[in-house]
Coordinates of C-alpha atoms and ligand atoms in Angstrom, one line a residue:
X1 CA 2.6 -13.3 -34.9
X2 CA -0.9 -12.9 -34.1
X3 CA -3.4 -15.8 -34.9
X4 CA -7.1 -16.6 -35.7
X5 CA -9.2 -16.6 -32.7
X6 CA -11.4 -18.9 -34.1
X7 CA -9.1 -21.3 -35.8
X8 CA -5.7 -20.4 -34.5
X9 CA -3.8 -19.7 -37.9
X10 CA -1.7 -16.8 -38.6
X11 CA -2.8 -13.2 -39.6
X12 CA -1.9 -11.1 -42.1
X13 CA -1.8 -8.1 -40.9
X14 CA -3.2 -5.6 -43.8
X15 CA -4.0 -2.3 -41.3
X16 CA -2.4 -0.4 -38.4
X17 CA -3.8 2.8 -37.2
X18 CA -1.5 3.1 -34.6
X19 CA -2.4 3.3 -30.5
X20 CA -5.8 4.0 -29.3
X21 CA -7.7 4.4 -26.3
X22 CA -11.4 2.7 -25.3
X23 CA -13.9 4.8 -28.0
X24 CA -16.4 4.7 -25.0
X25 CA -14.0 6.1 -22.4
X26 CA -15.3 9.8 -22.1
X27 CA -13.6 11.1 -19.2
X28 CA -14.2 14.7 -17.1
X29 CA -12.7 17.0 -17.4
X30 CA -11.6 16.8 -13.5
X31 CA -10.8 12.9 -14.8
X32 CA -8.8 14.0 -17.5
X33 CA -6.7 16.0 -14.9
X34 CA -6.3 13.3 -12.6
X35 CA -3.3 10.6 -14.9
X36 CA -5.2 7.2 -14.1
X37 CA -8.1 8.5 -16.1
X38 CA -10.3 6.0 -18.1
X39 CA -9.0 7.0 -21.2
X40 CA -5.6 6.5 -20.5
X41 CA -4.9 2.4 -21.2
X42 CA -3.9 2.5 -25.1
X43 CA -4.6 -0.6 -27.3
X44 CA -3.0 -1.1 -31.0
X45 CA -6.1 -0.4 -33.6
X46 CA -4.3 -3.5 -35.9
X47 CA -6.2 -5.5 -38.5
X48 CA -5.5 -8.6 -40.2
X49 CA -6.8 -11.3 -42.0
X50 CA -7.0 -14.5 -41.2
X51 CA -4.9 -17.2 -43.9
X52 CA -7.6 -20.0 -43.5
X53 CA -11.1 -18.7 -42.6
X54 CA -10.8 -15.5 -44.2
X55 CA -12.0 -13.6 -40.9
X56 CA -11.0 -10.1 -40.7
X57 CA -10.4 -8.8 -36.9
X58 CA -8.4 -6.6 -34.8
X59 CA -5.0 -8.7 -34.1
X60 CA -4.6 -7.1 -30.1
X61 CA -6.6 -8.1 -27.6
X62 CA -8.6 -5.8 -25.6
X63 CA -8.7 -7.1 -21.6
X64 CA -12.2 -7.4 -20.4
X65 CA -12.2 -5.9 -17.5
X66 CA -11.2 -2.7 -19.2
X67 CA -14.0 -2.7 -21.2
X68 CA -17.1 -0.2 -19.1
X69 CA -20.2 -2.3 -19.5
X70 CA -22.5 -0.3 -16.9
X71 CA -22.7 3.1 -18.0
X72 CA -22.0 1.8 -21.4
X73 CA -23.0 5.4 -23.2
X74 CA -24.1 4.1 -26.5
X75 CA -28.2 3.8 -27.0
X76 CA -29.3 2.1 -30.5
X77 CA -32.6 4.7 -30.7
X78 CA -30.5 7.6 -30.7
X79 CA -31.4 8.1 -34.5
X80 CA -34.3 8.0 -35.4
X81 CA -33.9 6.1 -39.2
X82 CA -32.2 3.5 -36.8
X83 CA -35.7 3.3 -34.6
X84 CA -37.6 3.1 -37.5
X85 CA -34.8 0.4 -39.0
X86 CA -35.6 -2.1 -35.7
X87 CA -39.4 -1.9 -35.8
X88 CA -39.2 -2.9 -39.2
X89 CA -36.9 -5.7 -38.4
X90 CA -39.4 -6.6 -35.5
X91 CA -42.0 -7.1 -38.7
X92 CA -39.3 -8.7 -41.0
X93 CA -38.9 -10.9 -38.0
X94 CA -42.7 -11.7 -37.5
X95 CA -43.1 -12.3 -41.2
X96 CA -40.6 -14.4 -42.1
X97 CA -39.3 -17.0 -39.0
X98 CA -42.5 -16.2 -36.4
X99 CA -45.6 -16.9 -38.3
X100 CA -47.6 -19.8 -37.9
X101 CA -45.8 -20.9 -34.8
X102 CA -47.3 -22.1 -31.4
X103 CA -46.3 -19.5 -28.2
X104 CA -43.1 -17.8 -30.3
X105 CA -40.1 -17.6 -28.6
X106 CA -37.5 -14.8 -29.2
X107 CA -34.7 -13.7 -27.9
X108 CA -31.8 -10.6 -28.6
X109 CA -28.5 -10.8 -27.6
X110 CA -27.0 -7.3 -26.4
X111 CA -30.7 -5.4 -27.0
X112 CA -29.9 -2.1 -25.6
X113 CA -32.9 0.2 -26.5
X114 CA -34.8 -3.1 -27.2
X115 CA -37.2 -1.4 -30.0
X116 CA -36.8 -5.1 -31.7
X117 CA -38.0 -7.0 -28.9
X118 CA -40.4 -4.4 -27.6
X119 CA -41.9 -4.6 -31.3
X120 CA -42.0 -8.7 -31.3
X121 CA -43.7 -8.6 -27.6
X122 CA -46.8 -6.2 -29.3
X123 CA -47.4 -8.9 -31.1
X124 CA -47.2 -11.6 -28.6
X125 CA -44.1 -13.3 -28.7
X126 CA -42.5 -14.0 -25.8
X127 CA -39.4 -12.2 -25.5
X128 CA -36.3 -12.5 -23.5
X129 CA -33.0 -10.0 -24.2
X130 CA -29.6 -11.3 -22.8
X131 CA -27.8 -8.0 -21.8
X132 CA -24.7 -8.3 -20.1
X133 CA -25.0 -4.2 -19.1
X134 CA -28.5 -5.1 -17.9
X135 CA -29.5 -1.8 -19.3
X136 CA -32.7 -2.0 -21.3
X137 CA -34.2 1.3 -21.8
X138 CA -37.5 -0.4 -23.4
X139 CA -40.7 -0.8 -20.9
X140 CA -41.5 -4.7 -20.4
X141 CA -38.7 -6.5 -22.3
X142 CA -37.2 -9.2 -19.5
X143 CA -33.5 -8.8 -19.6
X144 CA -31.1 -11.6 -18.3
X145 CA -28.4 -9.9 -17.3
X146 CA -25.7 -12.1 -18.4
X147 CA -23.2 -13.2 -21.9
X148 CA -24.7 -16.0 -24.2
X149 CA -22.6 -18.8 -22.9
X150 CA -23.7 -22.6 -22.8
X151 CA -24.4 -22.2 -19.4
X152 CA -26.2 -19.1 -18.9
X153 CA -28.5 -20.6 -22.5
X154 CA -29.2 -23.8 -20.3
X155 CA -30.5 -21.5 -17.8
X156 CA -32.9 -19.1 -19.9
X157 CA -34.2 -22.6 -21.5
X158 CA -34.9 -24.7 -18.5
X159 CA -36.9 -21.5 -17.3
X160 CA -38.1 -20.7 -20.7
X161 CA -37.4 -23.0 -23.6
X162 CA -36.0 -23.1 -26.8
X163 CA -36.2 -20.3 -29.2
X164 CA -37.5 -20.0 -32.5
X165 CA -35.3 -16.8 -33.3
X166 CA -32.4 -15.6 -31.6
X167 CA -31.4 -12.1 -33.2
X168 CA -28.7 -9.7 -32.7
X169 CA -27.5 -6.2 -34.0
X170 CA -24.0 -4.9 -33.8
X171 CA -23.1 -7.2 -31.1
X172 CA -21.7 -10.5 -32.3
X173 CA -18.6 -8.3 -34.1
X174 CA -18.0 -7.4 -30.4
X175 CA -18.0 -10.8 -28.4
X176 CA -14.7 -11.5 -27.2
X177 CA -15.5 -16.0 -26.8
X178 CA -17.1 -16.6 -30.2
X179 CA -17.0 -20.5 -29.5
X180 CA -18.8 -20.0 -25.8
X181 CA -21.3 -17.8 -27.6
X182 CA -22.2 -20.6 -30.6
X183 CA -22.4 -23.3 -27.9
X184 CA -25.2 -20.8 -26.2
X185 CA -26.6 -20.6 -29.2
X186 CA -26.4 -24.2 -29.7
X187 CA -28.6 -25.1 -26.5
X188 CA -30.6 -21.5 -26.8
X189 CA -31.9 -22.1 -30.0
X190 CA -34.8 -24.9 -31.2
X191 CA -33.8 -27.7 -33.2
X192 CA -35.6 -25.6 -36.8
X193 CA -34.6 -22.4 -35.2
X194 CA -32.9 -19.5 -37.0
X195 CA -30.1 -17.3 -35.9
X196 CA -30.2 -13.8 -37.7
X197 CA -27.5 -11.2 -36.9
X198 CA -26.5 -7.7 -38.4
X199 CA -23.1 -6.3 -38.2
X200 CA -20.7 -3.7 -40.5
X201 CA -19.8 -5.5 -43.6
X202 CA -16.0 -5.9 -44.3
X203 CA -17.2 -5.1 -48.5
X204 CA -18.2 -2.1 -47.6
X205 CA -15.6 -0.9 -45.1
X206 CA -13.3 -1.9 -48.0
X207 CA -14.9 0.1 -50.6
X208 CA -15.8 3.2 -48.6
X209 CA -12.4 3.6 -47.2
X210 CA -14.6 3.5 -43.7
X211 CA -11.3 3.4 -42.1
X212 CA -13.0 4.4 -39.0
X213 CA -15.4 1.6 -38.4
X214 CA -12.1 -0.1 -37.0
X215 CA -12.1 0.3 -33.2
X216 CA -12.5 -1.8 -30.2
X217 CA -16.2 -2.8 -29.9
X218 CA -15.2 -4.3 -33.8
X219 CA -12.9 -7.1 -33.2
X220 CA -14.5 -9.2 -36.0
X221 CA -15.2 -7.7 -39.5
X222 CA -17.2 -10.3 -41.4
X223 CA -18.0 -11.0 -44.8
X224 CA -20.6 -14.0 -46.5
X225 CA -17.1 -16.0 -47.2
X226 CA -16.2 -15.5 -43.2
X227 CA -19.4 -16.6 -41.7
X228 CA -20.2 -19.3 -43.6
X229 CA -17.1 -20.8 -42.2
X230 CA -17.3 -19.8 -38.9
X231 CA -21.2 -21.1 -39.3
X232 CA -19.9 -24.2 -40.5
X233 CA -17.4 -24.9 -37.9
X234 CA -19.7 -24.5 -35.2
X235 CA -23.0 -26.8 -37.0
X236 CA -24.7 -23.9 -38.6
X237 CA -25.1 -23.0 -42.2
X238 CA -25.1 -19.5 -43.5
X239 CA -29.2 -19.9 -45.7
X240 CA -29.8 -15.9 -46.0
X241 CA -27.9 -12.7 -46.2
X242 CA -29.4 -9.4 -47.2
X243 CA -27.8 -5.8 -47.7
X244 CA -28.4 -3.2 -45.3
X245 CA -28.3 0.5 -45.7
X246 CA -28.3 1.5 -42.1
X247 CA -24.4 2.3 -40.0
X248 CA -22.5 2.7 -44.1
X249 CA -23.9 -0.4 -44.9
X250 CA -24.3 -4.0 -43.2
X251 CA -25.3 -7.3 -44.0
X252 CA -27.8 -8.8 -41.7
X253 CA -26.9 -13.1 -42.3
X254 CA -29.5 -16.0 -41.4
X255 CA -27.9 -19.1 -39.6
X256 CA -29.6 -22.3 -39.6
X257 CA -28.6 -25.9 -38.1
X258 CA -26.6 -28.0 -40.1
X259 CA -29.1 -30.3 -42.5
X260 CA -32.1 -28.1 -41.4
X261 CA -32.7 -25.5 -44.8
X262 CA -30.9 -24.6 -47.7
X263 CA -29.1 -21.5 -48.4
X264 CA -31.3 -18.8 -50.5
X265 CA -29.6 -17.6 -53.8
X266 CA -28.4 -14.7 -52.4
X267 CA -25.5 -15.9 -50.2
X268 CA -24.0 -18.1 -53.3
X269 CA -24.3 -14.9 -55.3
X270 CA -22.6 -12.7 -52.6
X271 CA -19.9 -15.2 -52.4
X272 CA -19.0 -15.1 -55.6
X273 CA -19.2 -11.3 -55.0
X274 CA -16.9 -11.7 -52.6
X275 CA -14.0 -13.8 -54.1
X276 CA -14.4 -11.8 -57.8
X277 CA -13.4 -8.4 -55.8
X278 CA -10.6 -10.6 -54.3
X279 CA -11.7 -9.2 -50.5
X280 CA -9.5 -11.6 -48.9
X281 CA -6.6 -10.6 -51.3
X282 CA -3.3 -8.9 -49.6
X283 CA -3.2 -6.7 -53.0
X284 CA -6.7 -5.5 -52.3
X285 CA -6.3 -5.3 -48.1
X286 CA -3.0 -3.0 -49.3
X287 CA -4.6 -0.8 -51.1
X288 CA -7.7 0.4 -48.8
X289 CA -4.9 0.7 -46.0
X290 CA -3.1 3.3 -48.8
X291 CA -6.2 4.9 -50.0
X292 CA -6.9 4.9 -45.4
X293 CA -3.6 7.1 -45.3
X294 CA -4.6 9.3 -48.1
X295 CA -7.6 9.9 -45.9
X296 CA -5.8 11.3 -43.2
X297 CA -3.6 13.5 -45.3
X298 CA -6.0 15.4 -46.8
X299 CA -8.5 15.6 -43.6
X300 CA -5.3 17.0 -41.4
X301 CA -4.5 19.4 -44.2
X302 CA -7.9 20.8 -45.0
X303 CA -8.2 21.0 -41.2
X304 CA -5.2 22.8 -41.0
X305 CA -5.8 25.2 -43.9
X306 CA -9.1 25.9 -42.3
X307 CA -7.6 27.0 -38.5
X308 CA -4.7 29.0 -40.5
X309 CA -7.4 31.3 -42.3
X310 CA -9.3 31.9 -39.4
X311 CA -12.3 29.9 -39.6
X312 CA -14.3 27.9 -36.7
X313 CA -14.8 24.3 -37.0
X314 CA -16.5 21.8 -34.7
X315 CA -17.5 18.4 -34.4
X316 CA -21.2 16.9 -35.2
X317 CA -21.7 13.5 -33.2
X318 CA -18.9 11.9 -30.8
X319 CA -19.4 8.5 -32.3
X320 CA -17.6 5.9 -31.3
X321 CA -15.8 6.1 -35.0
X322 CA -14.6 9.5 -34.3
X323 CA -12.5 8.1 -31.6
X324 CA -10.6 6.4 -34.6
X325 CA -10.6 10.0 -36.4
X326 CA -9.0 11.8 -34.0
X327 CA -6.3 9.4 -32.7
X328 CA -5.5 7.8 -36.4
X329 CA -5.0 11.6 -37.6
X330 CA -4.1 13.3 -34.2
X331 CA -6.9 15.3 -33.7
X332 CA -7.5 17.8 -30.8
X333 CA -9.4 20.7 -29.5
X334 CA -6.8 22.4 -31.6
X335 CA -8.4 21.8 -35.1
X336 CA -11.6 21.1 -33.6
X337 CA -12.1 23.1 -31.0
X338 CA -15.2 21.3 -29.5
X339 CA -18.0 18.1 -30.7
X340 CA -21.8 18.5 -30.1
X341 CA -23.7 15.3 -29.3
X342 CA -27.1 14.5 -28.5
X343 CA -26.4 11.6 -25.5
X344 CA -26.6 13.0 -22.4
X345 CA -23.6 10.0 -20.6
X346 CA -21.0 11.7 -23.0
X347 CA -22.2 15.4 -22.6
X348 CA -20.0 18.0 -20.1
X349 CA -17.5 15.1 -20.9
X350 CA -14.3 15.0 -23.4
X351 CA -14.2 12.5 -26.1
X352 CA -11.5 9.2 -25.4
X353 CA -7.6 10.5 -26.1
X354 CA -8.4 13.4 -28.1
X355 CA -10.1 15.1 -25.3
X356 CA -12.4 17.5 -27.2
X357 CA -15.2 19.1 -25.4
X358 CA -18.3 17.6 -25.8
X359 CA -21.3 19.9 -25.4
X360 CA -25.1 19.3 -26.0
X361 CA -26.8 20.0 -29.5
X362 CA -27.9 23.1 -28.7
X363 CA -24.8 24.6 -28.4
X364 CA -24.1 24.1 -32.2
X365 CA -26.1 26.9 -33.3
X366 CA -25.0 29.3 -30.7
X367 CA -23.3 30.4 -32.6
X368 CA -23.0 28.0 -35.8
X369 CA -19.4 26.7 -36.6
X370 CA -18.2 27.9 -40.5
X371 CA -17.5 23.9 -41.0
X372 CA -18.7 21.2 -39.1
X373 CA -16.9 18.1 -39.4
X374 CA -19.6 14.8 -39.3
X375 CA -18.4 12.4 -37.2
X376 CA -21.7 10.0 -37.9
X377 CA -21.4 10.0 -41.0
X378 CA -23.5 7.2 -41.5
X379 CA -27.2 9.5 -40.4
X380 CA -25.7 12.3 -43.0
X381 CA -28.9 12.2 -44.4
X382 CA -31.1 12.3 -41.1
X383 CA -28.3 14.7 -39.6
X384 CA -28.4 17.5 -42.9
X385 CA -32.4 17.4 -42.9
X386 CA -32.5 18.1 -39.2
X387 CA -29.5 20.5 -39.2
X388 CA -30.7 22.6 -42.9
X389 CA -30.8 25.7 -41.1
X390 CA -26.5 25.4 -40.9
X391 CA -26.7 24.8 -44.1
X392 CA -29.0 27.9 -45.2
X393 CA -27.0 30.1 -42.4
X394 CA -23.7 29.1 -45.0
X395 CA -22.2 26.3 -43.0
X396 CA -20.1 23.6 -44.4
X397 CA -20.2 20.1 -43.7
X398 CA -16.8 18.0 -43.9
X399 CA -17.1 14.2 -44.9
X400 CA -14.1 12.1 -45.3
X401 CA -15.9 8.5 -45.6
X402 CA -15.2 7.7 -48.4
X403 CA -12.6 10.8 -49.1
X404 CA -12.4 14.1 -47.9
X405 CA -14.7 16.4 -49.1
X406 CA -16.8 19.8 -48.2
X407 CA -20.8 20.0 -49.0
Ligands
LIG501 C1 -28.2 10.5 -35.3 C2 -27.4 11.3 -34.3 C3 -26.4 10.7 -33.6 N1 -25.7 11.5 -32.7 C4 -24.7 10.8 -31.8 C5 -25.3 10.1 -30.7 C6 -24.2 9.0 -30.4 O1 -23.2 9.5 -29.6 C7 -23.6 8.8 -31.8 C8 -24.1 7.5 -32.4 O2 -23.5 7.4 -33.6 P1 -23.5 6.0 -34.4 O3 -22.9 6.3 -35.8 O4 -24.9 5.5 -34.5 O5 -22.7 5.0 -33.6 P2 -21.2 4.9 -33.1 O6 -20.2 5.2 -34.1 O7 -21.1 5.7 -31.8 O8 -21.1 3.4 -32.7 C9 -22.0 2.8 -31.8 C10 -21.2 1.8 -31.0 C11 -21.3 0.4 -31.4 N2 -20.2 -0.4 -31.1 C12 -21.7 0.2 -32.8 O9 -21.3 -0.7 -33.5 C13 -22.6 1.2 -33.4 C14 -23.9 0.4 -33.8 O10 -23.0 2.2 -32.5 O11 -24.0 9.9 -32.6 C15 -25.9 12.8 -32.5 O12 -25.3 13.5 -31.7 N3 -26.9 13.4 -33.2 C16 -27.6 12.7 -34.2 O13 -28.5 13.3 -34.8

């Protein structure tokens, strides 16, 4: 029976999607050939809930040494709406937690492009990015190549201080030690200092049917109800949670120490949110997995229908979602014959499992698929203004988040 790895109680387990492999693990093609390749260890995509805290998260474990931090192939400013979303975070930052205070102090956990940090340091805060990958693709941001533990945080103080604001996008859904990485954050962060992460949030996974935001850089799927426990449980209190529109929609929270300021209206009204839906109830959990297997049904037969009349479909974007696509509804270069992405690590490579070809964005248009199949469904609107001329050629596009559908 798979437990809590915060507080140890049973899961229920509401999803399984079957067995995956690594959604970064892009081998070559001369890889692929070879059996040990890196996209041959298979984990089970499971999700449960935990009975006490309410915190949703994959119930297998992942090894960590399976995990490919250098030459991790995913780079946050790949989208531009998603560069333009961390500069203005940088500002939300600056205005809200930063003003006012003498020689700021900020620091990002797991920073890759580091627009956030590079956009605090213009204004002269001092900036420090722990990045276990040590990859930092942005000019003049100091990265400390290491986890947030309690001991690598006692370091970065004793050389720099405490921090004022410790931020962090997409990452803390990822980190294997949650209690490690609050005591960090216990010694990282001054005594009046706030902690403000964003990750996908479980509501809206729930009532997209974003079946594929399950993989294994997600182990934890939070909700206001789940962190203001796991907040609580570590001396924090949940004060602030807003609604984001960027990656299907997230919720970015504001952690504060215990005693230090109140929680803003908003997180008592998403709470009640929260338990009126009945998120944490099995009914509710057993219904998206139903409405998750419908999804597959109708994307494997319209897929099928397509290849049996003699149309051409390819992929758009080798997300790491789509590596929950393909092995959830056993895609291959059968029904999609090939995936054009714009990062140059996965390019010339195959995509984890399914081993589809990925080629470079230029080769969509040469010549354009009938139906192209949008893995990243989340930059639709970025993708469809910068790809009209598919459209205006009489290209389709297939969505399937949050049912199957041609536009
Ligand atoms: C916007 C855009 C993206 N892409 C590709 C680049 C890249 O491989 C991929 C990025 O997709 P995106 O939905 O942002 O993210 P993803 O599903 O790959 O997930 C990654 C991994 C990470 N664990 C995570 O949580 C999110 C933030 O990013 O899409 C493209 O080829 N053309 C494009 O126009």
């Amino acid at each position: 029976m798979p437990t809590c790895r915060i507080c140890g109680t049973p899961l229920h387990t509401f999803l399984d999607l079957g067995h995956h492999p690594l959604s970064s693990a892009f081998p070559t093609p001369a890889e692929a050939r070879r059996g040990d390749a890196c996209d041959a260890f298979r984990y089970r995509l499971a999700a449960g809930i935990c009975e006490r805290c309410a915190l949703v998260q994959l119930t297998d474990d992942i090894p960590h040494e399976r995990r490919p931090y250098p030459g991790y192939p995913y780079h946050s400013s790949g989208s531009s709406v998603m560069r333009e979303h961390f500069r203005a975070t940088g500002r939300h930052l600056l205005r809200t937690e930063l003003p006012g205070r003498h020689a700021p102090f900020a620091v990002e956990v797991g920073c890759t492009d580091g627009v956030v940090l590079r956009t605090l340091a213009d204004a002269g805060v001092r900036t420090l990015a722990f990045e276990p990958s040590g990859y930092t693709g942005a000019e003049g941001v100091r990265v400390h190549r290491a986890f947030l533990t309690a001991a690598s945080a006692r370091e970065a103080v004793a050389a720099e201080g405490r921090a004022q604001v410790v931020y962090a996008a997409n990452t803390v859904c990822d980190i294997a030690d949650l209690p490690g990485f609050f005591a960090g954050l216990g010694e990282l962060l001054a005594p009046d200092g706030v902690f403000v992460f964003e990750d996908p949030y479980f509501g809206e996974i729930v009532g997209r049917t974003a079946f594929d935001q399950f993989y294994d850089e997600h182990r934890y799927y939070f909700t206001a109800t789940s962190v203001r426990a796991l907040a609580e449980r570590f001396g924090f209190r949940l004060i602030g949670i807003e609604r984001l529109s960027v990656h299907g929609g997230q919720l970015r929270y504001t952690l504060a120490r215990a005693g230090r300021r109140p929680p803003n209206r908003a997180v008592a009204e998403l709470l009640a949110e929260e338990a009126a839906r009945g998120l944490t109830d099995p009914a509710v959990l057993a219904a998206f997995a139903g409405r998750v297997d419908g999804v597959r049904k109708d994307l494997v037969a319209l897929l099928e229908e397509l290849r049996a009349t003699g149309r051409t479909v390819a992929g758009y974007a080798a997300t790491a979602k789509s590596c929950t696509v393909t092995a959830y509804c056993g895609l291959g270069p059968r029904l999609v014959p090939y995936v054009c992405d714009s990062t140059p690590a996965k390019q010339g490579r195959l995509t984890p499992g399914a081993r589809i070809p990925v080629r470079a964005p230029g080769a969509f248009a040469a010549p354009y698929p009938d139906y192209a199949l949008l893995f990243a469904w989340n930059h639709a609107a970025e993708i469809m203004a910068k790809e009209r001329a598919f459209r205006a050629a009489g290209g389709r596009w297939i969505r399937y988040v949050p049912d199957v559908r041609v536009v």
